Amino acid sequence: METLAQRLAAGDDLQLIDVREPDELALASLPRFVNLPLSQFGVWGDTIHSQLEADKETAVLCHHGMRSAQMCAWLAQQGFTNLHNISGGIDAYSTVVDRSVPRY
């Protein structure tokens, strides 16, 4: 988790995906993350390769790490090769890294 924070602060060139719902993002979010809610998979699923680069390092975030794990598994099936599930999600980020990020 601290490594993610360091890489975000350094501006590292990562693809950052948040799979939470828009109402969850309204409660707590991190900069630079693109919102691709799993519930709206039908809207964005067919265009994933035009939105993201399959071989670029990609970090996926949700609330606790379950939905992001599902997304990582699906992205791997689509040929994405450098995936990181942010285990513990934004909840862990707010407790371990930045307490100013609200918990919900």
Coordinates of N, CA and C in Angstrom, one line a residue:
M1 N 0.8 -1.2 0.0 CA 0.0 0.0 0.0 C 0.9 1.3 0.0
E2 N 1.9 1.2 0.8 CA 2.8 2.4 0.8 C 3.5 2.6 -0.5
T3 N 3.8 1.5 -1.2 CA 4.4 1.6 -2.5 C 3.5 2.3 -3.5
L4 N 2.2 2.0 -3.4 CA 1.3 2.7 -4.3 C 1.3 4.1 -4.0
A5 N 1.2 4.5 -2.8 CA 1.2 5.9 -2.4 C 2.5 6.6 -2.9
Q6 N 3.6 6.0 -2.8 CA 4.9 6.6 -3.3 C 4.9 6.7 -4.8
R7 N 4.3 5.7 -5.5 CA 4.3 5.8 -6.9 C 3.3 6.9 -7.4
L8 N 2.2 7.0 -6.7 CA 1.2 8.1 -7.0 C 1.8 9.4 -6.8
A9 N 2.5 9.6 -5.7 CA 3.2 10.9 -5.4 C 4.3 11.2 -6.4
A10 N 4.9 10.2 -6.9 CA 6.0 10.4 -7.9 C 5.5 10.7 -9.3
G11 N 4.2 10.4 -9.5 CA 3.6 10.6 -10.8 C 4.0 9.5 -11.8
D12 N 4.3 8.3 -11.2 CA 4.6 7.2 -12.1 C 3.6 7.0 -13.1
D13 N 4.0 6.5 -14.3 CA 3.1 6.3 -15.4 C 2.4 4.9 -15.3
L14 N 1.3 5.0 -14.5 CA 0.5 3.8 -14.3 C -0.9 4.0 -14.9
Q15 N -1.6 2.9 -15.3 CA -3.0 3.0 -15.6 C -3.7 2.7 -14.2
L16 N -4.6 3.5 -13.9 CA -5.3 3.4 -12.6 C -6.8 3.3 -12.8
I17 N -7.3 2.2 -12.3 CA -8.8 1.9 -12.5 C -9.4 1.8 -11.1
D18 N -10.6 2.4 -11.0 CA -11.4 2.3 -9.8 C -12.7 1.6 -10.2
V19 N -13.0 0.5 -9.7 CA -14.2 -0.3 -10.2 C -15.4 -0.1 -9.3
R20 N -15.3 0.9 -8.3 CA -16.4 1.1 -7.4 C -17.5 1.9 -8.1
E21 N -18.7 2.0 -7.5 CA -19.8 2.7 -8.0 C -19.6 4.2 -7.9
P22 N -20.3 5.0 -8.8 CA -20.1 6.5 -8.7 C -20.5 7.0 -7.3
D23 N -21.5 6.5 -6.6 CA -21.9 7.0 -5.3 C -20.8 6.7 -4.3
E24 N -20.0 5.6 -4.5 CA -18.9 5.3 -3.6 C -17.7 6.3 -3.9
L25 N -17.5 6.7 -5.1 CA -16.5 7.7 -5.4 C -16.8 9.0 -4.8
A26 N -18.1 9.3 -4.7 CA -18.5 10.6 -4.1 C -18.1 10.7 -2.6
L27 N -18.0 9.5 -2.0 CA -17.6 9.4 -0.6 C -16.1 9.5 -0.4
A28 N -15.4 8.8 -1.3 CA -13.9 8.8 -1.1 C -13.3 8.4 -2.5
S29 N -12.3 9.1 -2.9 CA -11.6 8.7 -4.1 C -10.1 9.2 -4.1
L30 N -9.4 8.6 -5.0 CA -8.0 9.0 -5.2 C -7.8 9.6 -6.5
P31 N -6.9 10.6 -6.7 CA -6.7 11.2 -8.0 C -6.1 10.3 -9.0
R32 N -6.4 10.6 -10.2 CA -5.9 9.9 -11.4 C -6.5 8.6 -11.7
F33 N -7.4 8.1 -10.9 CA -8.1 6.8 -11.1 C -9.3 7.0 -12.1
V34 N -9.4 6.2 -13.1 CA -10.5 6.2 -14.0 C -11.5 5.3 -13.5
N35 N -12.8 5.7 -13.4 CA -13.9 4.9 -12.9 C -14.5 4.1 -14.0
L36 N -14.4 2.8 -13.8 CA -15.1 1.7 -14.6 C -15.8 0.8 -13.7
P37 N -17.1 1.3 -13.3 CA -17.8 0.5 -12.3 C -18.2 -0.9 -12.9
L38 N -18.0 -2.0 -12.1 CA -18.3 -3.3 -12.5 C -19.7 -3.4 -12.9
S39 N -20.6 -2.7 -12.2 CA -22.0 -2.8 -12.6 C -22.4 -2.3 -14.0
Q40 N -21.5 -1.5 -14.5 CA -21.7 -0.9 -15.9 C -20.8 -1.6 -16.9
F41 N -20.4 -2.9 -16.6 CA -19.5 -3.6 -17.5 C -20.1 -3.6 -18.9
G42 N -21.4 -3.7 -19.1 CA -22.0 -3.8 -20.4 C -21.7 -2.5 -21.2
V43 N -21.5 -1.4 -20.6 CA -21.2 -0.1 -21.2 C -19.8 0.0 -21.7
W44 N -18.8 -0.5 -20.9 CA -17.4 -0.3 -21.2 C -16.7 -1.6 -21.6
G45 N -17.2 -2.7 -21.3 CA -16.5 -4.0 -21.5 C -16.0 -4.2 -23.0
D46 N -16.8 -3.9 -23.9 CA -16.4 -4.1 -25.3 C -15.3 -3.1 -25.8
T47 N -15.1 -2.0 -25.1 CA -14.1 -1.0 -25.6 C -12.9 -0.9 -24.7
I48 N -12.7 -1.9 -23.9 CA -11.6 -1.9 -22.9 C -10.2 -1.7 -23.6
H49 N -10.0 -2.3 -24.8 CA -8.7 -2.2 -25.4 C -8.5 -0.8 -26.1
S50 N -9.6 0.0 -26.3 CA -9.4 1.3 -26.8 C -9.3 2.3 -25.7
Q51 N -9.6 1.9 -24.5 CA -9.5 2.8 -23.3 C -8.2 2.6 -22.5
L52 N -7.6 1.3 -22.6 CA -6.4 1.0 -21.8 C -5.4 0.2 -22.7
E53 N -4.2 0.3 -22.3 CA -3.1 -0.4 -23.0 C -2.9 -1.7 -22.3
A54 N -2.9 -2.8 -23.0 CA -2.9 -4.2 -22.4 C -1.5 -4.5 -21.8
D55 N -0.4 -3.9 -22.2 CA 0.9 -4.2 -21.7 C 1.4 -3.1 -20.7
K56 N 0.6 -2.1 -20.4 CA 1.0 -1.1 -19.5 C 0.7 -1.5 -18.1
E57 N 1.5 -1.1 -17.1 CA 1.3 -1.4 -15.7 C 0.0 -0.8 -15.3
T58 N -0.9 -1.7 -14.7 CA -2.2 -1.3 -14.3 C -2.5 -1.6 -12.9
A59 N -3.0 -0.7 -12.1 CA -3.5 -0.9 -10.7 C -5.0 -0.8 -10.7
V60 N -5.6 -1.7 -10.0 CA -7.1 -1.7 -9.9 C -7.5 -1.6 -8.4
L61 N -8.4 -0.7 -8.2 CA -8.9 -0.4 -6.8 C -10.4 -0.6 -6.7
C62 N -10.8 -1.0 -5.5 CA -12.2 -1.0 -5.1 C -12.3 -0.6 -3.6
H63 N -13.4 -1.1 -2.9 CA -13.5 -0.7 -1.5 C -12.6 -1.6 -0.6
H64 N -12.6 -2.9 -0.8 CA -11.8 -3.8 0.0 C -10.9 -4.7 -0.8
G65 N -11.0 -4.8 -2.1 CA -10.2 -5.7 -2.9 C -10.8 -6.8 -3.6
M66 N -12.1 -7.1 -3.3 CA -12.8 -8.2 -4.0 C -13.2 -7.8 -5.4
R67 N -13.8 -6.7 -5.6 CA -14.2 -6.4 -7.0 C -13.0 -6.1 -7.9
S68 N -12.0 -5.5 -7.3 CA -10.8 -5.2 -8.1 C -10.1 -6.5 -8.4
A69 N -10.2 -7.6 -7.6 CA -9.6 -8.9 -7.9 C -10.4 -9.5 -9.1
Q70 N -11.7 -9.3 -9.1 CA -12.5 -9.8 -10.3 C -12.1 -9.1 -11.5
M71 N -11.9 -7.8 -11.4 CA -11.5 -7.0 -12.6 C -10.1 -7.4 -13.1
C72 N -9.2 -7.6 -12.2 CA -7.9 -8.1 -12.6 C -7.9 -9.4 -13.3
A73 N -8.8 -10.3 -12.8 CA -8.9 -11.7 -13.5 C -9.5 -11.5 -14.9
W74 N -10.5 -10.6 -15.0 CA -11.1 -10.4 -16.3 C -10.1 -9.7 -17.3
L75 N -9.4 -8.7 -16.8 CA -8.4 -8.0 -17.6 C -7.3 -9.0 -18.1
A76 N -6.9 -9.9 -17.2 CA -5.9 -10.9 -17.6 C -6.4 -11.8 -18.7
Q77 N -7.7 -12.2 -18.7 CA -8.3 -12.9 -19.8 C -8.4 -12.2 -21.1
Q78 N -8.4 -10.8 -21.0 CA -8.4 -10.0 -22.1 C -7.0 -9.7 -22.7
G79 N -6.0 -10.3 -22.0 CA -4.6 -10.1 -22.5 C -3.8 -9.1 -21.8
F80 N -4.3 -8.5 -20.7 CA -3.5 -7.5 -19.9 C -2.5 -8.3 -19.1
T81 N -1.2 -7.8 -19.1 CA -0.1 -8.6 -18.6 C 0.5 -8.1 -17.3
N82 N 0.3 -6.8 -17.0 CA 1.0 -6.2 -15.8 C 0.0 -5.6 -14.9
L83 N -0.7 -6.5 -14.1 CA -1.9 -6.1 -13.3 C -1.5 -6.1 -11.8
H84 N -2.1 -5.2 -11.1 CA -1.9 -5.2 -9.6 C -3.3 -4.9 -9.0
N85 N -3.8 -5.9 -8.2 CA -5.0 -5.7 -7.4 C -4.5 -4.9 -6.1
I86 N -5.2 -3.8 -5.8 CA -4.8 -3.1 -4.6 C -5.6 -3.7 -3.5
S87 N -4.9 -4.7 -2.9 CA -5.5 -5.5 -1.8 C -5.9 -4.6 -0.6
G88 N -7.1 -4.8 -0.1 CA -7.5 -3.9 1.0 C -8.3 -2.7 0.5
G89 N -8.1 -2.4 -0.8 CA -8.8 -1.3 -1.4 C -8.6 0.1 -0.8
I90 N -9.5 1.0 -1.1 CA -9.4 2.4 -0.6 C -9.6 2.4 0.9
D91 N -10.3 1.4 1.5 CA -10.4 1.4 2.9 C -9.0 1.2 3.6
A92 N -8.2 0.3 3.1 CA -6.9 0.1 3.6 C -6.0 1.3 3.3
Y93 N -6.2 1.9 2.2 CA -5.4 3.1 1.8 C -5.7 4.2 2.9
S94 N -7.0 4.4 3.2 CA -7.3 5.5 4.2 C -6.8 5.2 5.6
T95 N -6.6 3.9 5.9 CA -6.1 3.6 7.3 C -4.6 3.5 7.4
V96 N -4.0 3.0 6.3 CA -2.5 2.8 6.3 C -1.8 4.0 5.8
V97 N -2.3 4.7 4.7 CA -1.5 5.7 4.0 C -2.0 7.1 4.3
D98 N -3.3 7.4 4.1 CA -3.8 8.7 4.2 C -5.1 8.8 4.9
R99 N -5.1 9.1 6.2 CA -6.3 9.2 7.0 C -7.2 10.3 6.6
S100 N -6.8 11.2 5.7 CA -7.7 12.2 5.2 C -8.7 11.7 4.2
V101 N -8.4 10.5 3.7 CA -9.4 9.8 2.7 C -10.5 9.2 3.6
P102 N -11.7 9.7 3.4 CA -12.8 9.2 4.3 C -13.0 7.7 4.2
R103 N -13.4 7.1 5.3 CA -13.8 5.7 5.3 C -15.3 5.6 5.3
Y104 N -15.8 4.5 4.7 CA -17.3 4.3 4.6 C -17.6 2.9 4.7

